[in-house]
Each structure stands twice: as structure tokens, then as C-alpha cells.
Short mmCIF file of C-alpha atoms and ligand atoms in Angstrom, two decimals:
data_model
loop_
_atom_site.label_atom_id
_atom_site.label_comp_id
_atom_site.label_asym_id
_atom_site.label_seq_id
_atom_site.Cartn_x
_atom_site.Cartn_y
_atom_site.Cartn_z
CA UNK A 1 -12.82 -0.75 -2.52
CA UNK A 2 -14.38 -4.12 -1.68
CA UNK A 3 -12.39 -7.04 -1.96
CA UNK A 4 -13.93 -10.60 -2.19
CA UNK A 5 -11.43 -12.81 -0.07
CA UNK A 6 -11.16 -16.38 0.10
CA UNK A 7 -8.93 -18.80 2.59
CA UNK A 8 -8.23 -22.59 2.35
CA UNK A 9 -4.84 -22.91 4.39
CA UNK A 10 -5.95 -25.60 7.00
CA UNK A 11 -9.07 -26.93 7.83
CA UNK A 12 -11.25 -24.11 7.37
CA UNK A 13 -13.12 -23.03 4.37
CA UNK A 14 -13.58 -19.43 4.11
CA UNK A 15 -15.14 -16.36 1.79
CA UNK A 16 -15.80 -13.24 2.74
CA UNK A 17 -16.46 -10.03 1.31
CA UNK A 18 -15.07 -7.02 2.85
CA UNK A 19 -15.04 -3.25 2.19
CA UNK A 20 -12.07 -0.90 2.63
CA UNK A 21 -12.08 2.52 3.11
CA UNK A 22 -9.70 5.30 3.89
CA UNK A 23 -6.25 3.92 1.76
CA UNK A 24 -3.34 1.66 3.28
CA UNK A 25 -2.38 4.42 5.59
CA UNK A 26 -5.33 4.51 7.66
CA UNK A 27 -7.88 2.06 6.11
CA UNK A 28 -11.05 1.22 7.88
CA UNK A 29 -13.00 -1.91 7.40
CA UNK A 30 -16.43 -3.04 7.12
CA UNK A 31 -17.64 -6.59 6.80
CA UNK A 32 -20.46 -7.15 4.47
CA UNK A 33 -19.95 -11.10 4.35
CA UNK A 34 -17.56 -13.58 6.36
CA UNK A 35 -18.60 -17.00 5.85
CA UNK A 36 -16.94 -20.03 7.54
CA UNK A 37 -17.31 -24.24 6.59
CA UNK A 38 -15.36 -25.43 8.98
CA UNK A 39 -14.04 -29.55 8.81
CA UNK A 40 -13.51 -30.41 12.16
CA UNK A 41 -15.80 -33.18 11.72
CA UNK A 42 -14.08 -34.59 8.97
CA UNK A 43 -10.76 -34.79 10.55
CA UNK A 44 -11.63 -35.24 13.73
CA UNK A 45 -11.48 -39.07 13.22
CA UNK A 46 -7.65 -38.97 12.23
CA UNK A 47 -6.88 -37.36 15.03
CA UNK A 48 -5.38 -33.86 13.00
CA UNK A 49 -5.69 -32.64 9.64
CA UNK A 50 -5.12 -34.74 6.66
CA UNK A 51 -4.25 -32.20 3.74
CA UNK A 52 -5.99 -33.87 0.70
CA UNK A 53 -8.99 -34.50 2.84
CA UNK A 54 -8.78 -30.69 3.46
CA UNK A 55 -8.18 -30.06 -0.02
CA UNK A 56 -11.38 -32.07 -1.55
CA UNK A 57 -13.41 -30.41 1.70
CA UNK A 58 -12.37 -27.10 0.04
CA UNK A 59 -13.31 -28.01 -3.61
CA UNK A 60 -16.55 -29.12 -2.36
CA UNK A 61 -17.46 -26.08 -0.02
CA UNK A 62 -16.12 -23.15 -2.07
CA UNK A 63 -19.11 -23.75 -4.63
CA UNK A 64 -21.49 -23.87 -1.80
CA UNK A 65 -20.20 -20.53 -0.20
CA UNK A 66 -20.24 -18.77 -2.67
CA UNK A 67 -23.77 -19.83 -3.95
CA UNK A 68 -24.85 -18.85 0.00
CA UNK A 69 -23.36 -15.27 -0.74
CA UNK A 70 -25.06 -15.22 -3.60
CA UNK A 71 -28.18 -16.51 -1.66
CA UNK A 72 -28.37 -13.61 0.76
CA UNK A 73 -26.93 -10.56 -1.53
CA UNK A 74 -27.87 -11.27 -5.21
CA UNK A 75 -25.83 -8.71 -7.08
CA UNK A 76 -22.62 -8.47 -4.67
CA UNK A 77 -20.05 -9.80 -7.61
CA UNK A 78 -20.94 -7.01 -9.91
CA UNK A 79 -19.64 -4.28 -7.18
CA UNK A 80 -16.35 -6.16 -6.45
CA UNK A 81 -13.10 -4.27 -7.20
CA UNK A 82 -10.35 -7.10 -5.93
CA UNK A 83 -10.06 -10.86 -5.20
CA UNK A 84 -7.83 -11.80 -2.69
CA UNK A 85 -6.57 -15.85 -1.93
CA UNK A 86 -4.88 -16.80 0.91
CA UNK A 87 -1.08 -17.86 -0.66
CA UNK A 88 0.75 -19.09 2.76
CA UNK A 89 1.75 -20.14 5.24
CA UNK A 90 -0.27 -23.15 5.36
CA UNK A 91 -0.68 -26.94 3.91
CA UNK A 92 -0.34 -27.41 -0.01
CA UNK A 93 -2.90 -29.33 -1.19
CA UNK A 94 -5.19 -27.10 0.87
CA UNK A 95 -3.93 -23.25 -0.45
CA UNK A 96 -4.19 -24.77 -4.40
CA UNK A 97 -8.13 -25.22 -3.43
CA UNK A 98 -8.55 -21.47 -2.76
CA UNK A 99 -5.42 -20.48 -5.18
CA UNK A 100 -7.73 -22.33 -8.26
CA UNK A 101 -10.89 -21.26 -7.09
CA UNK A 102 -9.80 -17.97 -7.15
CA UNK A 103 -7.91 -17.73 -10.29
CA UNK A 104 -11.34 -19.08 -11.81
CA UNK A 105 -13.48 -16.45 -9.99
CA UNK A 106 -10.77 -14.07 -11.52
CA UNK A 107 -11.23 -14.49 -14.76
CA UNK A 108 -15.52 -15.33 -14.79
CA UNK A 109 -15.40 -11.37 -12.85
CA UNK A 110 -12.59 -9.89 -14.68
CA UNK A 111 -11.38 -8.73 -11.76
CA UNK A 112 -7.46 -8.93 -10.22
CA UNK A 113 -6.41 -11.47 -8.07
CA UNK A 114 -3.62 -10.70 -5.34
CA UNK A 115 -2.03 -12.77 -2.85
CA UNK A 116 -2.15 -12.45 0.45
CA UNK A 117 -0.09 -14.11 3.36
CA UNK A 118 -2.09 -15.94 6.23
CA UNK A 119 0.39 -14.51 9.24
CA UNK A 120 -1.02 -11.02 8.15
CA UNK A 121 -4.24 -11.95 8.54
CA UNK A 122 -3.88 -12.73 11.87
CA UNK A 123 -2.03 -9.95 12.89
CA UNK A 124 -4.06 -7.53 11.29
CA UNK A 125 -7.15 -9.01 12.49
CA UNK A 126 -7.80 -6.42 15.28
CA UNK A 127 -8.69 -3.75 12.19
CA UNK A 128 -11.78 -5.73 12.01
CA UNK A 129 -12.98 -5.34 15.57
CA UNK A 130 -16.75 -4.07 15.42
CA UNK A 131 -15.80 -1.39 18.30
CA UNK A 132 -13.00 -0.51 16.28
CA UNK A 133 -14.31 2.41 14.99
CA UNK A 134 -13.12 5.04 18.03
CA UNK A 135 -9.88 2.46 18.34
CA UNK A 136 -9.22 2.68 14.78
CA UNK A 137 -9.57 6.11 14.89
CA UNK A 138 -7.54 6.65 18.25
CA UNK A 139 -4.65 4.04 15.30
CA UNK A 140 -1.73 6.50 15.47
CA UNK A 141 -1.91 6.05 19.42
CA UNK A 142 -1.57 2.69 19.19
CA UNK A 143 2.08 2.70 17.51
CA UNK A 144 4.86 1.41 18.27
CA UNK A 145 2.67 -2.11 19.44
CA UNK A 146 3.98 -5.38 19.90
CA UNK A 147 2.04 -8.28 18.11
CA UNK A 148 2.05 -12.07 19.44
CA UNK A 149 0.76 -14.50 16.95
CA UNK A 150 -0.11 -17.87 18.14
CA UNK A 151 -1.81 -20.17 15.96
CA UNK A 152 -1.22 -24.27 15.06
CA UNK A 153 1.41 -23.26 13.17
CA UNK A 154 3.28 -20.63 14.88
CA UNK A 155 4.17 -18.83 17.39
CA UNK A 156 5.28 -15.01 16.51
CA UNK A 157 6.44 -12.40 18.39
CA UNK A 158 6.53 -9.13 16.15
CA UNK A 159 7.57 -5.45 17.20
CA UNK A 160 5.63 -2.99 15.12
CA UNK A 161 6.99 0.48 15.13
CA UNK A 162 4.00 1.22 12.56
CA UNK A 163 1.09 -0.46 11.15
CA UNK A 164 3.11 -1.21 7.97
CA UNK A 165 6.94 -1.79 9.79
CA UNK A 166 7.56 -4.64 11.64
CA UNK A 167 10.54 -6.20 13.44
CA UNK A 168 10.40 -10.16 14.54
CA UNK A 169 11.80 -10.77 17.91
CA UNK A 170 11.30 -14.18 18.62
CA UNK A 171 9.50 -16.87 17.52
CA UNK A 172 9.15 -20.81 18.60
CA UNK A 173 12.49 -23.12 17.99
CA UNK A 174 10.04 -25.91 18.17
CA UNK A 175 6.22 -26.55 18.20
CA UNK A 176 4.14 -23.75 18.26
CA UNK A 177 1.92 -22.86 20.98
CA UNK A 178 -1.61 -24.53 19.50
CA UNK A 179 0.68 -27.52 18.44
CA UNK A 180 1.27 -28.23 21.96
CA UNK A 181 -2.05 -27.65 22.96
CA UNK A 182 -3.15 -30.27 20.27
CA UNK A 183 -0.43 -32.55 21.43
CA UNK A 184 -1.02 -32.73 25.33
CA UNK A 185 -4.79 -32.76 23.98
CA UNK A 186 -3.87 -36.14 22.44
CA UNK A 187 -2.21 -37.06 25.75
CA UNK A 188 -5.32 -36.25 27.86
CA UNK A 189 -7.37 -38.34 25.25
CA UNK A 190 -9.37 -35.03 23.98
CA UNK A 191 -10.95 -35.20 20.55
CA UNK A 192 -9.22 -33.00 17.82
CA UNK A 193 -9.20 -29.76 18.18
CA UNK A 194 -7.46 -30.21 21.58
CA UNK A 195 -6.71 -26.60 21.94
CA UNK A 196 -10.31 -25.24 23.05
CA UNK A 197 -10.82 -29.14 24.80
CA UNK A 198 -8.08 -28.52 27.13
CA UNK A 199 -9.28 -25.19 27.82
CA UNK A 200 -12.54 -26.54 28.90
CA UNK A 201 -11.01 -29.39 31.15
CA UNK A 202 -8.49 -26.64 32.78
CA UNK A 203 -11.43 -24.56 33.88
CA UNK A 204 -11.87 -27.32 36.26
CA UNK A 205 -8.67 -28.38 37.59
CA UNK A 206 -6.84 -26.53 39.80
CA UNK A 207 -3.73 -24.36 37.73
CA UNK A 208 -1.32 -25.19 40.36
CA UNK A 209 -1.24 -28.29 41.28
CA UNK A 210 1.80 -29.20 38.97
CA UNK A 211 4.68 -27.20 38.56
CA UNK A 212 5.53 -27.81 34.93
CA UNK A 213 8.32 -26.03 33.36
CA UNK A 214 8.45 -22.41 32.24
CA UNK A 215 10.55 -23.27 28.74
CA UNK A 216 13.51 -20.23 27.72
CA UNK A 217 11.56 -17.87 30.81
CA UNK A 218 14.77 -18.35 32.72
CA UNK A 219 14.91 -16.26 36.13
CA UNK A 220 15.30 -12.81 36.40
CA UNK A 221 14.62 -9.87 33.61
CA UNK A 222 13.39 -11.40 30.40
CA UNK A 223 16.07 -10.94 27.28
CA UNK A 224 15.24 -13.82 25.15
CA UNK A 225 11.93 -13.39 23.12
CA UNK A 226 11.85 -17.24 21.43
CA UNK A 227 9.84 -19.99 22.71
CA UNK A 228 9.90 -23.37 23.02
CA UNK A 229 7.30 -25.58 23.83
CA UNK A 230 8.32 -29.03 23.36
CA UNK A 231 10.21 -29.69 26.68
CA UNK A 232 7.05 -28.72 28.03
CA UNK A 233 5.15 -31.56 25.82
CA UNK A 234 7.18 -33.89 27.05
CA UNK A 235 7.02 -33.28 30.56
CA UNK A 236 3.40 -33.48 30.51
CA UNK A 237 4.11 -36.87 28.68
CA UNK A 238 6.12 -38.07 31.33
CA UNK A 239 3.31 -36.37 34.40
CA UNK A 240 1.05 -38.39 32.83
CA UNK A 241 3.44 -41.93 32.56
CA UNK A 242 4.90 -41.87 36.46
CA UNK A 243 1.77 -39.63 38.06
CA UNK A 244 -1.80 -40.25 38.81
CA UNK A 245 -3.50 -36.68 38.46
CA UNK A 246 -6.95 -35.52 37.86
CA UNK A 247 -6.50 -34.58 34.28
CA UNK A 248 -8.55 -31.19 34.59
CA UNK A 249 -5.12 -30.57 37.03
CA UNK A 250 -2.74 -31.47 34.66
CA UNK A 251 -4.58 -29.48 31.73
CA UNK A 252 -5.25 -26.26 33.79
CA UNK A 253 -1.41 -26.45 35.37
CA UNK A 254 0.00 -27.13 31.29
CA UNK A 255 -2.20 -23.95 30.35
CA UNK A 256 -0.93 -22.07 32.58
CA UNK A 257 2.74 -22.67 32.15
CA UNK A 258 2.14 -21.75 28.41
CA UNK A 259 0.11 -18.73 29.29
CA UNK A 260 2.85 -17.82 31.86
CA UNK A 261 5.37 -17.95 29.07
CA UNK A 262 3.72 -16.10 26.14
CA UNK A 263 2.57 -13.13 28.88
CA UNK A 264 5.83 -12.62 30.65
CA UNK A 265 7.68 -12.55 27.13
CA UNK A 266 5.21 -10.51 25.29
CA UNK A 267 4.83 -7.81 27.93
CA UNK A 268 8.71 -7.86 28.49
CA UNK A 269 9.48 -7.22 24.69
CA UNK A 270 6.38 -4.43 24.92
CA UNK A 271 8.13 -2.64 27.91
CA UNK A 272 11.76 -2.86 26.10
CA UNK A 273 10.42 -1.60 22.57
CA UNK A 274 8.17 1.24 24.63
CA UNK A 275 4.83 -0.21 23.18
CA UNK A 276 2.07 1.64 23.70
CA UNK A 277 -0.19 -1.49 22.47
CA UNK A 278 -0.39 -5.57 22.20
CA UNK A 279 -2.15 -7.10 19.80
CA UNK A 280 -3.05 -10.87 20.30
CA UNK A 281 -4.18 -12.99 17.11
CA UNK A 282 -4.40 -16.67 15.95
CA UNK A 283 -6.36 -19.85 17.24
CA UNK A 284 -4.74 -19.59 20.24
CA UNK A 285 -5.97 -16.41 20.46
CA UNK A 286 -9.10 -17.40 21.46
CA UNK A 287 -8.19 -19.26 25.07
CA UNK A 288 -9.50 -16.95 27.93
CA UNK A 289 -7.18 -17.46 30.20
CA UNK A 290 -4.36 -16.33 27.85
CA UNK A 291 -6.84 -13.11 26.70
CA UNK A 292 -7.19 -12.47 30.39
CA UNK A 293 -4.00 -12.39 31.38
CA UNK A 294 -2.51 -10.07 28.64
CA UNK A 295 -4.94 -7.78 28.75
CA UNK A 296 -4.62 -7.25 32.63
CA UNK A 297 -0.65 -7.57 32.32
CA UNK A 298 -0.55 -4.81 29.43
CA UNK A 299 -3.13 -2.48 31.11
CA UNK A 300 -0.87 -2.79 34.34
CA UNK A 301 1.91 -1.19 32.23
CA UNK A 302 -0.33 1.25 30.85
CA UNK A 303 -0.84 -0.13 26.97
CA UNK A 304 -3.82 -0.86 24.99
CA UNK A 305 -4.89 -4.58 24.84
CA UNK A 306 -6.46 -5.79 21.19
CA UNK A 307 -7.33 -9.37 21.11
CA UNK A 308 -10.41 -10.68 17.59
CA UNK A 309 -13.52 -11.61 19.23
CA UNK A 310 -15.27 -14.72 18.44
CA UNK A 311 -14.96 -15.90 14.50
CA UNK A 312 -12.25 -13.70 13.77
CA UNK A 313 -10.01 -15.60 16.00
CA UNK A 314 -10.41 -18.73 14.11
CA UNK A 315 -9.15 -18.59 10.38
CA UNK A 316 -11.20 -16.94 8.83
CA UNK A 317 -11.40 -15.02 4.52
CA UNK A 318 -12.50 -11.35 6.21
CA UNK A 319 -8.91 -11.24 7.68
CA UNK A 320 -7.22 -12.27 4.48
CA UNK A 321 -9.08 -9.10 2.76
CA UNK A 322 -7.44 -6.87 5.35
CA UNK A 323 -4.02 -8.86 5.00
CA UNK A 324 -3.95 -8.02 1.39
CA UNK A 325 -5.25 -4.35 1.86
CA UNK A 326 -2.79 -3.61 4.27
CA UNK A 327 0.54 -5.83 3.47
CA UNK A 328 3.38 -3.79 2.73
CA UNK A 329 4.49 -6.77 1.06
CA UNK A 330 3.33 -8.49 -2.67
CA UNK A 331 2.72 -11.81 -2.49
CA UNK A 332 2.78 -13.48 -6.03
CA UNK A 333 -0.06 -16.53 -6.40
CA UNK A 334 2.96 -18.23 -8.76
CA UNK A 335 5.00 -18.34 -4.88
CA UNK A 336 2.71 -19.98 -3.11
CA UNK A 337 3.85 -21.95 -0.12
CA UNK A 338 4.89 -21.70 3.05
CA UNK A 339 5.35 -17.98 2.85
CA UNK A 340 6.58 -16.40 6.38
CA UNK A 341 6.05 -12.98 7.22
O1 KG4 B 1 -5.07 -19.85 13.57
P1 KG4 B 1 -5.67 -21.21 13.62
O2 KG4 B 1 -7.18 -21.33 13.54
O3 KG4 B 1 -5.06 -22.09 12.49
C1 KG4 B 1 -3.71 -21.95 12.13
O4 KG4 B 1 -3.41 -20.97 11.41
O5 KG4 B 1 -2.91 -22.78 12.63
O6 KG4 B 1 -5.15 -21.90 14.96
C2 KG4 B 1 -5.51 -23.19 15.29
C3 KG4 B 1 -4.87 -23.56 16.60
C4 KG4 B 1 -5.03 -25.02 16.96
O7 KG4 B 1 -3.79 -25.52 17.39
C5 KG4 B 1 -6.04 -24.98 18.10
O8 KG4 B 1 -5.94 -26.05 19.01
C6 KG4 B 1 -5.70 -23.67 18.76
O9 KG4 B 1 -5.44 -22.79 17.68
N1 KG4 B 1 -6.79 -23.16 19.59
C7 KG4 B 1 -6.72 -22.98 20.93
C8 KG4 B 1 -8.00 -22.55 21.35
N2 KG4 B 1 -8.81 -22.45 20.24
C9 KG4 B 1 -8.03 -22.82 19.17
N3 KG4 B 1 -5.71 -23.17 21.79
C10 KG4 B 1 -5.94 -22.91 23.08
N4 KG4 B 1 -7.14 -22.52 23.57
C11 KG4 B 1 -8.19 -22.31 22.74
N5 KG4 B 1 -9.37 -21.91 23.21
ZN1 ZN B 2 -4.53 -19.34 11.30
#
């Protein structure tokens, strides 16, 4: 089965051709094509994304993707069983870019279309690891996992008894974890992305040398699996009004508080639900210190660490094929939106 993907939800322009083997019960994937425009440069002047920017960005590159697929493997469209478009979560304008480009590719291939929800993507994202092979293999062992999804828009805690069932135990009652990161980025006077730009400055302050707040951790056993990160936003705000710091200080001790909080949580939930895995996916995803930290707090308890490497961290249309292979759900292109898990 090979599935021709496409994703517009944010700032990222994305096709990608993927092919799935093995059915939904144990599918394997192999990426023939994954290619990304990203817009940072476009938005980067306003500071954040600006949805109908993002939406004529993604009118303008689709064309030009797909002509570069074309460029590199001539015949591809005339062995492609499925399209799959990126339906939610994510900003309007930019989803009825991919939603119309896709209906349109549709019909010129005579091929059907399915929806498929961005949230998936992320979390099933680890299926696409190139090592995967002996992991995906090794799958069965992997069950019951606990999934954290952190991204710009949310932040996700999932209990997976199997790769199909899920349970949500928690999830942000505010901004989500890259939000903050973009917004103390703003603080610090970082361009836009500020997630990766305070991650950069941190590696060269020193991670204690503020002791900002640990938001819902509490003291003692961990019970409550939501997360807030707003409180923390504004006492960085307020560090930074009454406090002269070295900035790299004030980034590396904010990173830490957040990487503090998504670690002890995670691994707590993955202890209570007898996980034998965590998966880590979305933007956020990509910060080392976070990566580095779950993996040695999970492989203290004895579970298997998955975290994307590289592109497939960022959003990305290879992960939207998988989404839609996998889902357990349907996602109707007519109920586009901001679809949740
Ligand atoms: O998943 P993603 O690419 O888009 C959404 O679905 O939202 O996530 C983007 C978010 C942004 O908030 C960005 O600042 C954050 O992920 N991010 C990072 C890093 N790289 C991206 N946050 C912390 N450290 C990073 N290295
Ligand atoms: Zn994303």
C-alpha cells in the first residue's frame, strides 16, 4: 500500500510518499519520499505564525513539491493506492491548503482521499524510525507504553494499552509546552522559533541558577498527570522585570523546570499504568535535554525509550501517512478543524 500524504497545519509545508506493509495490526513503514518547505522565514518577522500567510505559503509550495517528487521519481503517482491530508488539529486557513490540494490530487489520480488527524502523527511517529526494523519487530513488547506529546499546540499525555487503544491522562490546562518555550523566547528577545533558540542559549547558562517553579509537580508521589505552564511564563516574566541575570541562566534554569515537569509526570504515569515503553513526539520533541532525560529516567525503570530523530520531529507529511494507516479512528475531510485525539 503506498499512500501519498500531504500536511499544511502550521507553518510547514509537507508531502511525502510512504509505503505500508504488514496491515494495521502490525504495519511496517518505509519512506520513499518526505519532503519539507518550511516558512520560518516568512513569519519570522511577525514574531509567530500568521495563518493566511501560512495558507498562501502552502498554495504556493504544494505545486513546487510535488513537481520536486516528480523531479526525482518520474512515475511514482501511477503506483499510489491512497492520499492522505492532514484534517486537524491545526490553524484553518492553513489545513484548507492541503484539504484542496488534496481533494484536487484526488480526483486528477482517481485515487481515495482519507483524513488523518495531526496528534496521530506525532504519536505514531516512532513507526518511522530507520532502526525500527528489530524495534518494530520486538512491537508487541513495547505494549502497554505511555506516549507524551508536546508540540506548539499541545501538550498530551496518553496511556496506550495497545498500538490502536489509548487512554488520555492529562494534558495542559493552559499553554502547551512549545507555547511557553515560544513565549519566554519572546521574553529573552529570541527570533521566532524560540523553542530550539532557547535551547541553544540554555546550553550555556548554568540550569540552576534560578529556582523557577515546578507547575501541578506538587511534593511527594505524583497523582496528577495535567500540566500547566503559564505560571511558569509568568514567573520568568517577572525574573526578567525585578532581576538582572545572564539570560543563557534564565533560559537553561526555565528549560529545566519544564523538562523537570514533563519527566517526573511522564515516568510517574509509566510506572502506575506498568509501561513497558515511552514514546516522545512533537516539536518539542526535538530539545536534547528533554530526550536525555526521559530516556535515562525510563531506562532507570527498566522501559524502552522511543523519541523521532531529526525531520520527523518537526511536522512533517511521512507521519500523517502512518497517522492515517494506523488510526483506529475515521476522520472525515467534511470535519475538518481542530480535531483532538
Ligand atoms: O509539532 P510542531 O512542529 O508543530 C505543532 O504541531 O505545534 O511543534 C512546534 C513547537 C514550537 O513551539 C517550537 O518552539 C517547539 O516545538 N520546538 C522546541 C524545539 N524545537 C521545536 N521546543 C524546545 N526545544 C526545541 N529544540
Ligand atoms: Zn506538530
Amino acid at each position: 500500500m503506498r499512500i501519498l500524504a500531504i500536511e499544511t497545519s502550521c507553518d510547514e509545508t509537507s508531502l511525502a510518499v510512504v509505503e505500508a506493509e504488514g496491515g494495521k495490526s502490525r504495519p511496517r513503514f518505509h519512506i520513499l519520499a518526505n519532503l519539507v518547505s518550511s516558512q520560518i522565514a516568512v513569519h519570522r518577522p511577525f514574531g509567530g505564525v500568521v495563518p493566511n500567510l501560512a495558507k498562501r505559503e502552502h498554495e504556493k509550495n504544494l505545486p513546487i513539491l510535488l513537481k520536486k517528487l516528480l523531479d526525482s521519481r518520474f512515475h511514482i503517482l501511477d503506483s499510489i493506492d491512497l492520499i492522505a491530508v492532514t484534517v486537524g488539529p491545526g490553524l484553518e486557513p492553513a489545513l484548507w491548503a492541503g484539504i484542496e490540494f488534496a481533494k484536487w490530487l484526488s480526483k486528477k489520480l482517481g485515487k481515495p482521499l482519507v483524513g488523518a488527524n495531526h496528534l496521530e502523527g506525532h504519536l505514531y511517529s516512532f513507526l518511522l524510525q530507520r532502526k525500527g526494523k528489530r524495534q518494530i519487530a520486538n512491537r508487541k513488547s513495547l505494549f502497554p507504553a505511555v506516549a507524551l506529546i508536546v508540540s506548539g499546540g499541545h501538550t498530551l499525555l496518553l496511556s496506550l494499552p495497545s498500538l490502536t487503544k489509548r487512554k488520555r491522562l492529562g494534558e495542559t490546562r493552559d499553554d502547551a509546552a512549545g507555547e511557553a518555550f515560544d513565549k519566554v523566547a519572546r521574553m529573552l528577545e529570541l527570533p521566532y522559533p524560540g523553542g530550539p533558540e532557547v535551547e541553544k542559549l540554555a546550553r550555556k547558562g548554568n540550569k540552576s541558577a534560578i529556582p523557577f517553579p515546578r507547575p501541578m509537580l506538587g511534593h511527594g508521589p505524583v497523582t496528577n498527570y495535567n500540566f500547566s505552564f503559564s505560571g511558569l511564563k509568568t514567573a520568568v516574566l517577572y525574573r526578567l522585570r525585578d532581576h538582572r541575570d545572564n539570560k543563557a541562566d534564565v533560559a537553561a534554569s526555565f528549560q529545566e523546570a519544564v523538562v523537570d515537569v514533563l519527566v517526573k509526570k511522564t515516568i510517574a504515569a509509566a510506572m502506575r499504568t506498568g509501561a513497558r515503553a515511552v514514546l516522545l513526539s512533537g516539536g518539542v520533541a526535538a530539545n536534547k535535554a528533554l530526550r536525555a532525560r526521559l530516556r535515562a529516567a525510563a531506562q532507570k525503570e527498566g522501559m524502552a525509550f522511543f523519541a523521532p530523530e531529526g525531520i520527523l520531529n518537526t511536522d512533517n507529511a511521512a507521519m500523517i501517512a502512518v497517522a492515517a494507516h494506523v488510526s483506529p479512528k475515521k476522520y472525515h475531510i467534511a470535519a475538518q478543524g481542530n480535531l483532538l485525539l
